[in-house]
Short mmCIF file of C-alpha atoms in Angstrom, two decimals:
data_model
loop_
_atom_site.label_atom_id
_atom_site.label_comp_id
_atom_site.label_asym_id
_atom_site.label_seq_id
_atom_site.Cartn_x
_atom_site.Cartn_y
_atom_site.Cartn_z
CA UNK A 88 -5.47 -42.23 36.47
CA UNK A 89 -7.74 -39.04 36.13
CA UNK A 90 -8.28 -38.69 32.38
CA UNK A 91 -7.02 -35.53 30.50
CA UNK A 92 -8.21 -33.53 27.97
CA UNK A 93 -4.41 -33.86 25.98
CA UNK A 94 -4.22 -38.13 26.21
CA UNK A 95 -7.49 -39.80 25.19
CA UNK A 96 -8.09 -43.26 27.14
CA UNK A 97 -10.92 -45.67 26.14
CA UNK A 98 -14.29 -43.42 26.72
CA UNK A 99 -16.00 -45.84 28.67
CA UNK A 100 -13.37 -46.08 31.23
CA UNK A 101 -13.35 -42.05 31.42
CA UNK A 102 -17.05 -42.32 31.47
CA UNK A 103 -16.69 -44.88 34.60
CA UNK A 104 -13.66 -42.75 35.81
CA UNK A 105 -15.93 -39.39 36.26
CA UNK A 106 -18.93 -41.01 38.82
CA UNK A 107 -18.47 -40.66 42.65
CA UNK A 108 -21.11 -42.89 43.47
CA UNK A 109 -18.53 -45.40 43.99
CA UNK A 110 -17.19 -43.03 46.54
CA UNK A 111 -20.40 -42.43 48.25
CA UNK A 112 -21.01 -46.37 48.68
CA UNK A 113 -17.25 -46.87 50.44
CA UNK A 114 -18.36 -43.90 52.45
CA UNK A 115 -21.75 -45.03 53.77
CA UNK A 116 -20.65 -48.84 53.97
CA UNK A 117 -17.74 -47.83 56.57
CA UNK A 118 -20.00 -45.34 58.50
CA UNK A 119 -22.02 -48.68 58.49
CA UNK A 120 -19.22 -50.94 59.78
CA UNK A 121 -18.30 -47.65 62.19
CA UNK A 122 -14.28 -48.16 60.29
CA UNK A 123 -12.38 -45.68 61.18
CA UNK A 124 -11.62 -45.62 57.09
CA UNK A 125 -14.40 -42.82 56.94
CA UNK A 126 -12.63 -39.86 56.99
CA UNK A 127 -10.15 -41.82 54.71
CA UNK A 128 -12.49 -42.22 52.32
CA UNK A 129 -14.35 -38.92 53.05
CA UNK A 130 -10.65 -37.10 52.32
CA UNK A 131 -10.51 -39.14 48.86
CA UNK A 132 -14.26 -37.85 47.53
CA UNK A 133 -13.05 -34.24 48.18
CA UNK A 134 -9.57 -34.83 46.60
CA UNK A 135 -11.84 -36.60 43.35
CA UNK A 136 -13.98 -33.26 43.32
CA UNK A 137 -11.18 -30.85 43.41
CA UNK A 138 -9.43 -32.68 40.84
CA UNK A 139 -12.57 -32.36 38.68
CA UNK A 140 -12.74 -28.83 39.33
CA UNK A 141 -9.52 -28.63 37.92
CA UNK A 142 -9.89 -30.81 35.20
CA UNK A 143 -12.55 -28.52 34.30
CA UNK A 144 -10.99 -25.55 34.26
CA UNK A 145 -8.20 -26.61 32.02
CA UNK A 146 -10.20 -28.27 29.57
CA UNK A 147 -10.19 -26.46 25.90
CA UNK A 148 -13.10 -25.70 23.83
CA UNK A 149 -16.06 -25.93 26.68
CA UNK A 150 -16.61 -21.99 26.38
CA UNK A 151 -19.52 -22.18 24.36
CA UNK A 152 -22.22 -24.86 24.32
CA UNK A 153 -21.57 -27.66 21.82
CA UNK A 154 -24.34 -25.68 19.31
CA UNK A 155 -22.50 -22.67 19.43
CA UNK A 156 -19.34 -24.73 18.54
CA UNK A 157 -21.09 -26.76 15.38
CA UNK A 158 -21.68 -23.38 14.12
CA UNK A 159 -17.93 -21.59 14.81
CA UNK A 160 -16.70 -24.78 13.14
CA UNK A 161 -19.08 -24.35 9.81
CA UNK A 162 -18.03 -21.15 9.37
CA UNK A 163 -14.41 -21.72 9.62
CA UNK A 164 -14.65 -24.81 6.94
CA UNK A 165 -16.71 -22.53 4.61
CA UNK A 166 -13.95 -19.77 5.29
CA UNK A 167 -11.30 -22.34 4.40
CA UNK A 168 -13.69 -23.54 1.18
CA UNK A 169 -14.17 -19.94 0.37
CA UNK A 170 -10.26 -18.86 0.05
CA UNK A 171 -9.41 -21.90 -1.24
CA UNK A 172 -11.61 -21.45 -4.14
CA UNK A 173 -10.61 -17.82 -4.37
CA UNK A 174 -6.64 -18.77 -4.46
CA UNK A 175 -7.56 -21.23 -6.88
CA UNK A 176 -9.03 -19.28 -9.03
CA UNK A 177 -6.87 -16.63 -9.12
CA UNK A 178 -3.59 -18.41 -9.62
CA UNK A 179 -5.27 -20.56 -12.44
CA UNK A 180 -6.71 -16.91 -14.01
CA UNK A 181 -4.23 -15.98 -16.97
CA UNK A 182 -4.89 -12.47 -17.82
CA UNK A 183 -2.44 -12.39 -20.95
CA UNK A 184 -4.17 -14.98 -23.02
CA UNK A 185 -4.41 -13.38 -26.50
CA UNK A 186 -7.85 -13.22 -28.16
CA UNK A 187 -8.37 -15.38 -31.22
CA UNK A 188 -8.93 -13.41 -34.63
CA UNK A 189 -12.59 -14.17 -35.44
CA UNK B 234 -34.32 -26.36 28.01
CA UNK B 235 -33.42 -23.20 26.37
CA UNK B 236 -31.27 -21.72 29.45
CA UNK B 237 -29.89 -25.16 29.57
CA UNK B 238 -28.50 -24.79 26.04
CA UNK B 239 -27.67 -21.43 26.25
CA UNK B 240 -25.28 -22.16 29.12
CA UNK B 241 -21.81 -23.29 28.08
CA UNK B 242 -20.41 -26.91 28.81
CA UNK B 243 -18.26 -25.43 31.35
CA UNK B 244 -20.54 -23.64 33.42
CA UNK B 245 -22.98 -26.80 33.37
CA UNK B 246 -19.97 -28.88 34.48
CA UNK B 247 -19.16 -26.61 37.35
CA UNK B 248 -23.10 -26.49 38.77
CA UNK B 249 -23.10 -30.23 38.07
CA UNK B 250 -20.06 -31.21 40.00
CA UNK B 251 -21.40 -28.08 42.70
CA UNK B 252 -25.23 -30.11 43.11
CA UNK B 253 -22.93 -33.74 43.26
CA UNK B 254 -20.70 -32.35 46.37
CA UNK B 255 -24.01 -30.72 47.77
CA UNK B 256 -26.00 -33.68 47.69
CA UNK B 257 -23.07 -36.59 48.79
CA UNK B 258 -22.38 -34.50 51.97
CA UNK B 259 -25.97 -33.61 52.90
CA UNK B 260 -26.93 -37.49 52.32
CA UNK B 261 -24.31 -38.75 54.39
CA UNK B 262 -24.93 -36.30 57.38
CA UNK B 263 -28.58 -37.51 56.86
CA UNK B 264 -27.24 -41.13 57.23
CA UNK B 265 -25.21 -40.16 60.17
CA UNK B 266 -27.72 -39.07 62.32
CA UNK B 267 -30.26 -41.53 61.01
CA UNK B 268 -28.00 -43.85 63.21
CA UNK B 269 -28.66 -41.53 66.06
CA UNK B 270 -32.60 -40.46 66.11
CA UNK B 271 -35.16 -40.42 63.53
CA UNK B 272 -34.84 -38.39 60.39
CA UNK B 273 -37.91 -35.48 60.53
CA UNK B 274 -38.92 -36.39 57.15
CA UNK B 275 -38.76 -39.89 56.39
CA UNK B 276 -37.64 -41.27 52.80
CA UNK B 277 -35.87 -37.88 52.41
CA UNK B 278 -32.76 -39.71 52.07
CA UNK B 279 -34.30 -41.95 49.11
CA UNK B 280 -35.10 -38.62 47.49
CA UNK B 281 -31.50 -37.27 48.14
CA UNK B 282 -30.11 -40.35 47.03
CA UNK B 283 -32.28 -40.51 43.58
CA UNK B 284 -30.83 -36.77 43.15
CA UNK B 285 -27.53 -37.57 43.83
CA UNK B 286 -27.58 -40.43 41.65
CA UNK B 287 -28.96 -38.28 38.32
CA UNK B 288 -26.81 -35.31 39.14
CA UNK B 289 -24.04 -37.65 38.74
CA UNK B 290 -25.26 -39.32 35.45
CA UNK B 291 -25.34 -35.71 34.41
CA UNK B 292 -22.23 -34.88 35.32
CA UNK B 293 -20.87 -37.93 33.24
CA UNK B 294 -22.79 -36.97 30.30
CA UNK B 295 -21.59 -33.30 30.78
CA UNK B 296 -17.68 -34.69 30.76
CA UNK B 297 -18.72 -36.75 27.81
CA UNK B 298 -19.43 -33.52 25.91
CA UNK B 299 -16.46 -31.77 26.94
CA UNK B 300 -14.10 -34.42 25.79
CA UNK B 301 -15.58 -34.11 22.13
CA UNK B 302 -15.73 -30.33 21.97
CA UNK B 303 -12.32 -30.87 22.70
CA UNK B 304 -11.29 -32.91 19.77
CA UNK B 305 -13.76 -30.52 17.78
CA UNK B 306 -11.74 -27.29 19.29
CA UNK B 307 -8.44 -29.25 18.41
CA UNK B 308 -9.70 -29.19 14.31
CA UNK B 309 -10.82 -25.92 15.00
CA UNK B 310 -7.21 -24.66 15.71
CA UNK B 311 -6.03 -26.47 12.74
CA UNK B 312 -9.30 -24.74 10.64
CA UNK B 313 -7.69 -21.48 11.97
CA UNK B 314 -4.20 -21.80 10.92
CA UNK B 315 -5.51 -22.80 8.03
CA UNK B 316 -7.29 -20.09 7.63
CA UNK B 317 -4.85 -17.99 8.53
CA UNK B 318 -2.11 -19.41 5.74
CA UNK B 319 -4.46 -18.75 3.29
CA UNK B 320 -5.10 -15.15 4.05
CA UNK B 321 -1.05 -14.77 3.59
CA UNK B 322 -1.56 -16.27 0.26
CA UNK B 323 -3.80 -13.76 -0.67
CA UNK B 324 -2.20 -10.92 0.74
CA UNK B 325 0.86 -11.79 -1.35
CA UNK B 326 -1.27 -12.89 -4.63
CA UNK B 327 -2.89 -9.25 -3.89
CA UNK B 328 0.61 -7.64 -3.72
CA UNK B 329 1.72 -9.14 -7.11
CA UNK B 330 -1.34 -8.19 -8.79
CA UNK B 331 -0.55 -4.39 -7.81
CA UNK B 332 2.83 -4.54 -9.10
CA UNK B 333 1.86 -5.77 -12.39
CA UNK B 334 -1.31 -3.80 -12.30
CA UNK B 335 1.46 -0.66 -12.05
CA UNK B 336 3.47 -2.24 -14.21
CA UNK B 337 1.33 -2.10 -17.09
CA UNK B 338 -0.26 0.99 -16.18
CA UNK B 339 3.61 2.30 -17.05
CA UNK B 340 3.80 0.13 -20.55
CA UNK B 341 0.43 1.52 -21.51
CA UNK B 342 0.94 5.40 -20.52
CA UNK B 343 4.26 4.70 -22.90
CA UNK B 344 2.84 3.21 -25.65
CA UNK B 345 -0.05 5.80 -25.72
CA UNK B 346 2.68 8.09 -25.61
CA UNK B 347 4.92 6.69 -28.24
CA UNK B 348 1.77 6.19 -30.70
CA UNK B 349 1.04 10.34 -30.28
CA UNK B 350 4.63 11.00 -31.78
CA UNK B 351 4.06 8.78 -34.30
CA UNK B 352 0.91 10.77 -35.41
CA UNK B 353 2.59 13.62 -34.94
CA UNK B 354 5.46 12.42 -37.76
CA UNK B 355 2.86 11.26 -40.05
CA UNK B 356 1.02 14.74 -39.77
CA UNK B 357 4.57 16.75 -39.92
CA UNK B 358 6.85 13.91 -42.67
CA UNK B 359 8.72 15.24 -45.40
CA UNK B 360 9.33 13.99 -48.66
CA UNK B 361 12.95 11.47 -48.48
CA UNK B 362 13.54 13.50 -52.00
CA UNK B 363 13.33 16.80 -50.98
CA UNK B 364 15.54 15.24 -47.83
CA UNK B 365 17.67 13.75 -50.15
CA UNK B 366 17.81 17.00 -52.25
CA UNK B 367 18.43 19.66 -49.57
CA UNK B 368 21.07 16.78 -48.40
CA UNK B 369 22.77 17.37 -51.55
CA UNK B 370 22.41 21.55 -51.79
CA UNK B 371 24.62 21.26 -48.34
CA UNK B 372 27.13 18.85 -49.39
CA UNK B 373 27.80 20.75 -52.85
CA UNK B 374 30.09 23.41 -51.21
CA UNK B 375 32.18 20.27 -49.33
CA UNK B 376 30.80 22.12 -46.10
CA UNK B 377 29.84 18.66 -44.27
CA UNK B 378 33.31 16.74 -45.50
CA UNK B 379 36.05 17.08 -47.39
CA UNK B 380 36.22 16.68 -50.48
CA UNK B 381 37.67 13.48 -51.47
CA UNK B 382 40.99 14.33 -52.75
CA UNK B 383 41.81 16.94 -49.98
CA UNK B 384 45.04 16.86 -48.35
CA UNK B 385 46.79 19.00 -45.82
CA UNK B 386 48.13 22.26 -47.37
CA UNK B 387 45.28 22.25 -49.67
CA UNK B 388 44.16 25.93 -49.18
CA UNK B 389 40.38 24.87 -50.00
CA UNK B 390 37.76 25.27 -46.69
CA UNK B 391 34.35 24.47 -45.80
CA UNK B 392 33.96 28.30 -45.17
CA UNK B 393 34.78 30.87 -47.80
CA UNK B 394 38.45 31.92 -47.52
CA UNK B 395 40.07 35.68 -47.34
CA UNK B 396 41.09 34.93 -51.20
CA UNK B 397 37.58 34.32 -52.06
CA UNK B 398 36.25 36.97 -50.83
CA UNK B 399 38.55 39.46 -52.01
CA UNK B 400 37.52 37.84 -55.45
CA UNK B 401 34.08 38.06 -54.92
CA UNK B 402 31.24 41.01 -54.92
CA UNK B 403 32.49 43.21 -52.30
CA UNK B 404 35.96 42.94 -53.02
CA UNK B 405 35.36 44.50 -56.36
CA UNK B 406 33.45 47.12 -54.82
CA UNK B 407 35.89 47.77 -52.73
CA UNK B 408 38.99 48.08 -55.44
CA UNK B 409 37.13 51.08 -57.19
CA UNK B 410 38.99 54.46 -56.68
CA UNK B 411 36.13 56.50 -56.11
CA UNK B 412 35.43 54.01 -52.79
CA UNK B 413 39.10 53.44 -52.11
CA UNK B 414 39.48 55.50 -49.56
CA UNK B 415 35.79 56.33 -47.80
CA UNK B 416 36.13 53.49 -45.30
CA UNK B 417 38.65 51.38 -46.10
CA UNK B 418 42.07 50.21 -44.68
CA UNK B 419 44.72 51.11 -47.07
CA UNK B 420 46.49 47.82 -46.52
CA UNK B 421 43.21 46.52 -48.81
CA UNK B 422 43.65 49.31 -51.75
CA UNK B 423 47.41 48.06 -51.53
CA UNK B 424 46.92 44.94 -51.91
CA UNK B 425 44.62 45.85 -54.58
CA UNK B 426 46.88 48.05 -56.75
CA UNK B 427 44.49 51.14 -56.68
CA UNK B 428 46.11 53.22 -53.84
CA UNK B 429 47.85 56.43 -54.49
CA UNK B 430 51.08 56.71 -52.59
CA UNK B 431 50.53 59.40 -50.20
CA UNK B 432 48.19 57.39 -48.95
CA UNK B 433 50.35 54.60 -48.87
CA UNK B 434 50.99 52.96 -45.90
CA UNK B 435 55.19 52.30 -44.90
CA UNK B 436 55.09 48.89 -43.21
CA UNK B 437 58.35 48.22 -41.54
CA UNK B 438 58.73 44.89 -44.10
CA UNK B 439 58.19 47.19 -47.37
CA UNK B 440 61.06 47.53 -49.39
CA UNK B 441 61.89 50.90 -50.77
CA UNK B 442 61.70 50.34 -54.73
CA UNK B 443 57.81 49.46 -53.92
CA UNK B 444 55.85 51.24 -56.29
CA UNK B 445 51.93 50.68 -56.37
CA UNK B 446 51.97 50.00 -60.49
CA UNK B 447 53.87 47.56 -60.27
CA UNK B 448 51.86 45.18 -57.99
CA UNK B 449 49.94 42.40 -59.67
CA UNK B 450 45.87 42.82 -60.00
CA UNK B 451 43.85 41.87 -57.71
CA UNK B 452 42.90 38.54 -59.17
CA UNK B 453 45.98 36.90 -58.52
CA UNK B 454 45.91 33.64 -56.49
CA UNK B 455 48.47 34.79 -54.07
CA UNK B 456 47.98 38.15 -53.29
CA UNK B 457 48.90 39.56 -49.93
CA UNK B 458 48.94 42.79 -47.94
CA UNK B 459 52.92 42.62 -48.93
CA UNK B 460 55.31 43.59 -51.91
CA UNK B 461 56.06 41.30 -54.76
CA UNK B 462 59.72 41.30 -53.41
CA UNK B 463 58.15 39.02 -50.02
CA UNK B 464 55.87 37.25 -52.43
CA UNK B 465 57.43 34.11 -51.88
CA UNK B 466 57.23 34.65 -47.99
CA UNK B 467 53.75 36.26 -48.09
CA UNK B 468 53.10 33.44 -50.03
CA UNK B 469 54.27 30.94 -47.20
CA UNK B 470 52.45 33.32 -44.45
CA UNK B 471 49.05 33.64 -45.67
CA UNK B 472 49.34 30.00 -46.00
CA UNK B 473 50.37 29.71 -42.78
CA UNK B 474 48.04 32.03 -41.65
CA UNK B 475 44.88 30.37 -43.19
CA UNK B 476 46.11 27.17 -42.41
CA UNK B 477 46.96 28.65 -38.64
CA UNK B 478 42.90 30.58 -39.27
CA UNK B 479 41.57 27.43 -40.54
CA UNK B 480 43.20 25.24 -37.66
CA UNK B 481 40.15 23.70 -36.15
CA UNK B 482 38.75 22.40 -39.55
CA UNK B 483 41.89 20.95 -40.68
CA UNK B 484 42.29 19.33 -37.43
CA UNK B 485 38.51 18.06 -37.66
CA UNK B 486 39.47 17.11 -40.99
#
């Protein structure tokens, strides 16, 4: 149900999935009704926050503000550009070609 | 707005999701004892509430932004191995350039080399005539090969033979009586006919009617240190003998 970083549901169901003001409501509406569902539902919102803690932890890539990461991933593509223009150069350089008489 | 974006997407996350947890317990123990007695500060709970409720939009936001640096970290690990294969390539294109660069290095130092020796021919060549004559001066005595119509028992040699010698220069010099005894063997005045007989020498072979007049001059083609009565045999040694002398050039021939 809880959305992970590996398997990527629709984005506006994880979007829904990571709000606990859903939570909060159930919470206040039984302390309303006096259930006796509160600490039910009070054990749930801690379970949904710990998850997310997790969930956090795990997730790849969120080491460096998504600025930071524009700019790691520019420089790898130019790296990539840069040797792939170097390779191809080289390998399509022939060094032996022999001089026409002029 | 600049510590905000300074901050990584993780550590926003984790204060996010710390304010959310903050704010939903501290609103409902404000609800809870709203039910009870009057809250000190009313519409404190609105407030909390509003808080709650943008902290949360946040937070969404914030996992928004995590799930895409995801997919962007996911391209960045395939960037990487690219990155990576590509620095292999050039390590190995870098290797084969060195070997050929030594490679050639080698072919040039030898040519360089082999073009000084040629200089050094054209400074130092000789005329193929005078090559050709000298060639000729060498063969003349059949010292290099045989002559054409030599066969075994031919008594001819690339060297010059006991015979020849004795027929030459020094052998005459050494037939005249005045020299014939000053410092040489008497077997030689023997042979040549010049030797008085006291000074004869008795060799166990000699016959007893030997008499020095009657052996032949010295220019005879098959003289000996022996009588004329072992001709024949002396003949057949000293044939032997320079055949036996000569061994190594007939065999080469």
């Amino acid at each position: 149900m809880m959305a992970t970083a590996a398997a990527p549901p629709v984005q506006e169901k994880e979007y829904e999935d990571w709000s606990f003001l859903p939570l909060v409501h159930d919470i206040l509406k039984c302390m309303d009704k006096d259930s006796q569902d509160v600490h039910q539902e009070l054990a749930k919102l801690k379970s949904k926050i710990q998850d997310a803690r997790e969930q956090i932890s795990n997730m790849p890539g969120i080491d460096c503000s998504p600025v930071e990461q524009q700019q790691q991933l520019c420089t790898l593509r130019e790296q990539v550009r840069t040797k792939n223009q170097l390779l191809h150069k080289y390998k399509g350089l022939c060094m032996f070609d022999v001089p026409k008489a002029s | 707005m600049a510590t905000a974006a300074e901050k990584s997407t993780k550590e926003r996350l984790v204060s996010a999701l710390d304010d959310l947890e903050v704010l939903s317990r501290e609103l409902i123990e404000m609800l809870a004892l709203s039910r009870n007695q009057k809250l000190p500060q009313p519409g404190e709970d609105v407030k909390v509430l509003e808080l709650l409720v943008q902290r949360d939009r946040e937070f969404q936001d914030l996992m928004a932004t995590a799930q895409s640096q995801g997919k962007v970290h996911d391209e960045m690990q395939q960037l990487e191995k690219e990155v990576e294969k590509r620095d292999s390539d050039i390590q190995q294109l870098q290797k084969q350039l060195k070997e050929a660069e030594h490679i050639l290095a080698t072919a040039v130092y030898q040519a360089k080399e082999k073009l000084k020796s040629i200089d050094k021919a054209r400074k130092g060549s000789v005329s193929s005539e005078e090559l050709i004559k000298y060639a000729h001066r060498i063969s003349a005595s059949n010292a290099v090969c045989a002559p054409l119509n030599w066969v075994p028992g031919d008594p001819r040699r690339p060297y010059p033979t006991d015979l020849e010698m004795r027929s030459g220069m020094l052998g005459l010099m050494a037939n005249l009586p005045t020299n014939g005894v000053n410092g040489h063997l008497p077997g030689d005045a023997l042979a040549a006919g010049r030797l008085p007989d006291v000074l004869t020498p008795h060799y166990p072979w000699q016959s007893s009617d030997v008499s020095v007049g009657m052996l032949p001059p010295h220019h005879g083609s098959d003289l000996g240190l022996e009588p004329p009565g072992h001709n024949k045999e002396n003949e057949e040694d000293v044939e032997n003998m320079s055949t036996d002398s000569s061994s190594s050039s007939s065999d080469s021939d």
